[in-house]
Coordinates of C-alpha atoms in Angstrom, one line a residue:
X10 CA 0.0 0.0 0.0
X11 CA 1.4 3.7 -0.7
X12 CA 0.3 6.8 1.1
X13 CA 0.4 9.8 -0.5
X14 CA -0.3 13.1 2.0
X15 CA -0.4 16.6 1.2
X16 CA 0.3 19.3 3.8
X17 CA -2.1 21.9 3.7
X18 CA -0.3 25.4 2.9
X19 CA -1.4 28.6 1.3
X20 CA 1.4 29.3 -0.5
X21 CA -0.1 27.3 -3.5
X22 CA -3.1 26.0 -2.5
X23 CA -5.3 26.8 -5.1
X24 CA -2.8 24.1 -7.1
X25 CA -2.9 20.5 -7.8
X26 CA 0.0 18.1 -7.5
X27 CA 0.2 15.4 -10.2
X28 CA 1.4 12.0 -8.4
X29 CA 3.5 10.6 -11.1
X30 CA 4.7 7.1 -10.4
X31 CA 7.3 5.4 -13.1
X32 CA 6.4 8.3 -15.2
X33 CA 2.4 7.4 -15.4
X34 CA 0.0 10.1 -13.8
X35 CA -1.9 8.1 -11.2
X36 CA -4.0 10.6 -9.9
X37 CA -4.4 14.4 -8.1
X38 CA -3.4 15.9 -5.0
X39 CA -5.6 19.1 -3.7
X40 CA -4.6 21.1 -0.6
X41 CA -4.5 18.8 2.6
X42 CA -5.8 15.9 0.2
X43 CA -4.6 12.2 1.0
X44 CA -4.7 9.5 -1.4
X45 CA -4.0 5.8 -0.9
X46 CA -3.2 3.5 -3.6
X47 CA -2.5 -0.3 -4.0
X48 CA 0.3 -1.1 -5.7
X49 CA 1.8 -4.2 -6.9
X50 CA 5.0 -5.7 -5.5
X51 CA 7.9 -3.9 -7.8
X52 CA 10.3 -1.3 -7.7
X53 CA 9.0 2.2 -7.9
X54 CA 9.8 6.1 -8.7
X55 CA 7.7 8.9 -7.2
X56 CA 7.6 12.4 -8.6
X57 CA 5.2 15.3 -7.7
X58 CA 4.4 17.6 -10.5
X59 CA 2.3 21.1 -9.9
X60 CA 1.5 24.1 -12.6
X61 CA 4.4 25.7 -11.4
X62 CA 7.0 23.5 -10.0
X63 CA 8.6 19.8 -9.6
X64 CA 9.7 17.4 -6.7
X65 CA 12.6 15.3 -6.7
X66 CA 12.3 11.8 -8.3
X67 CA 12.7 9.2 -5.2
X68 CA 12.8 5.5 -5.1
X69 CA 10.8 3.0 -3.4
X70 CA 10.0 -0.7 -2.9
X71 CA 6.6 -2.2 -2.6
X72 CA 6.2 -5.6 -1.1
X73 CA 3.6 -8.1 0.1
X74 CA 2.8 -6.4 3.5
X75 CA 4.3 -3.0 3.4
X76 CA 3.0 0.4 3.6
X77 CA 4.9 3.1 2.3
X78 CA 3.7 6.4 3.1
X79 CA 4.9 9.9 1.3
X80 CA 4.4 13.9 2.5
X81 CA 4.9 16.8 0.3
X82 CA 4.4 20.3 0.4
X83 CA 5.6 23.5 -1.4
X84 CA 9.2 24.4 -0.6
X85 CA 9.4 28.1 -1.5
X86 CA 7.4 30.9 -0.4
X87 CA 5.6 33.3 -2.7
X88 CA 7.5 35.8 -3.6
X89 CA 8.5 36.6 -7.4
X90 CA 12.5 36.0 -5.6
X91 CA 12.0 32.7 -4.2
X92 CA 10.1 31.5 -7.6
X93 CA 13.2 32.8 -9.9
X94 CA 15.8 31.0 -7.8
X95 CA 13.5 27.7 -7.5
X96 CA 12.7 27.9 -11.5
X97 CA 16.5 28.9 -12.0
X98 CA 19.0 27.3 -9.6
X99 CA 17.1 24.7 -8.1
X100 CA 16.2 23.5 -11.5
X101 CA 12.6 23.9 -10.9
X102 CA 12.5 22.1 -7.4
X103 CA 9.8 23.6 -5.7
X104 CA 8.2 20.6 -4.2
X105 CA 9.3 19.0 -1.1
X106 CA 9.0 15.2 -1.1
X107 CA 9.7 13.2 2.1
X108 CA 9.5 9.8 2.3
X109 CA 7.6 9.0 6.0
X110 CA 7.4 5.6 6.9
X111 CA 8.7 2.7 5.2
X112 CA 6.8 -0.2 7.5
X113 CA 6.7 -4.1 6.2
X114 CA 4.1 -6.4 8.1

């Protein structure tokens, strides 16, 4: 099982975050929105994708038993600064991805 939370901020929360697993769009995150999904045992790749910016692509297993869960959340404030250095230097990084709990049963 994979978790997939959403911490509810301002900053962009009249966005939606694409949950992009092995490069296939497997559904949408609102503000504060949760979303569990059931995924066969297999290596995986996680992205989160908004309007406006990217998460870093991160790694996980799935196997009989185990829930993985992820959090994400905007890393940059809004201000037209912080969006030029995220869109520049941090090569369009804006999303935070954290991978929470990695628990096999």
């Amino acid at each position: 099982m994979l978790t997939i939370k959403r911490e509810q901020k301002i900053i962009d929360a009249d966005i939606s975050y694409q949950v992009i697993i092995n490069g296939v769009n497997m559904c949408t995150l609102d503000n504060g929105g949760i979303k569990n999904l059931d995924l066969k045992n297999g290596e995986y790749k996680i992205k989160i994708l908004s309007s406006r910016f990217q998460s870093q692509e991160i790694p996980f297993s799935i196997t009989d038993g185990s829930h993985v869960e992820f959090v994400c959340k905007p890393d940059y404030k809004k201000t037209k600064l912080s969006i030029f250095i995220h869109r520049i230097f941090k090569k369009n990084i804006g999303i935070y991805l954290e991978l929470r709990q990695d628990i096999y049963l």
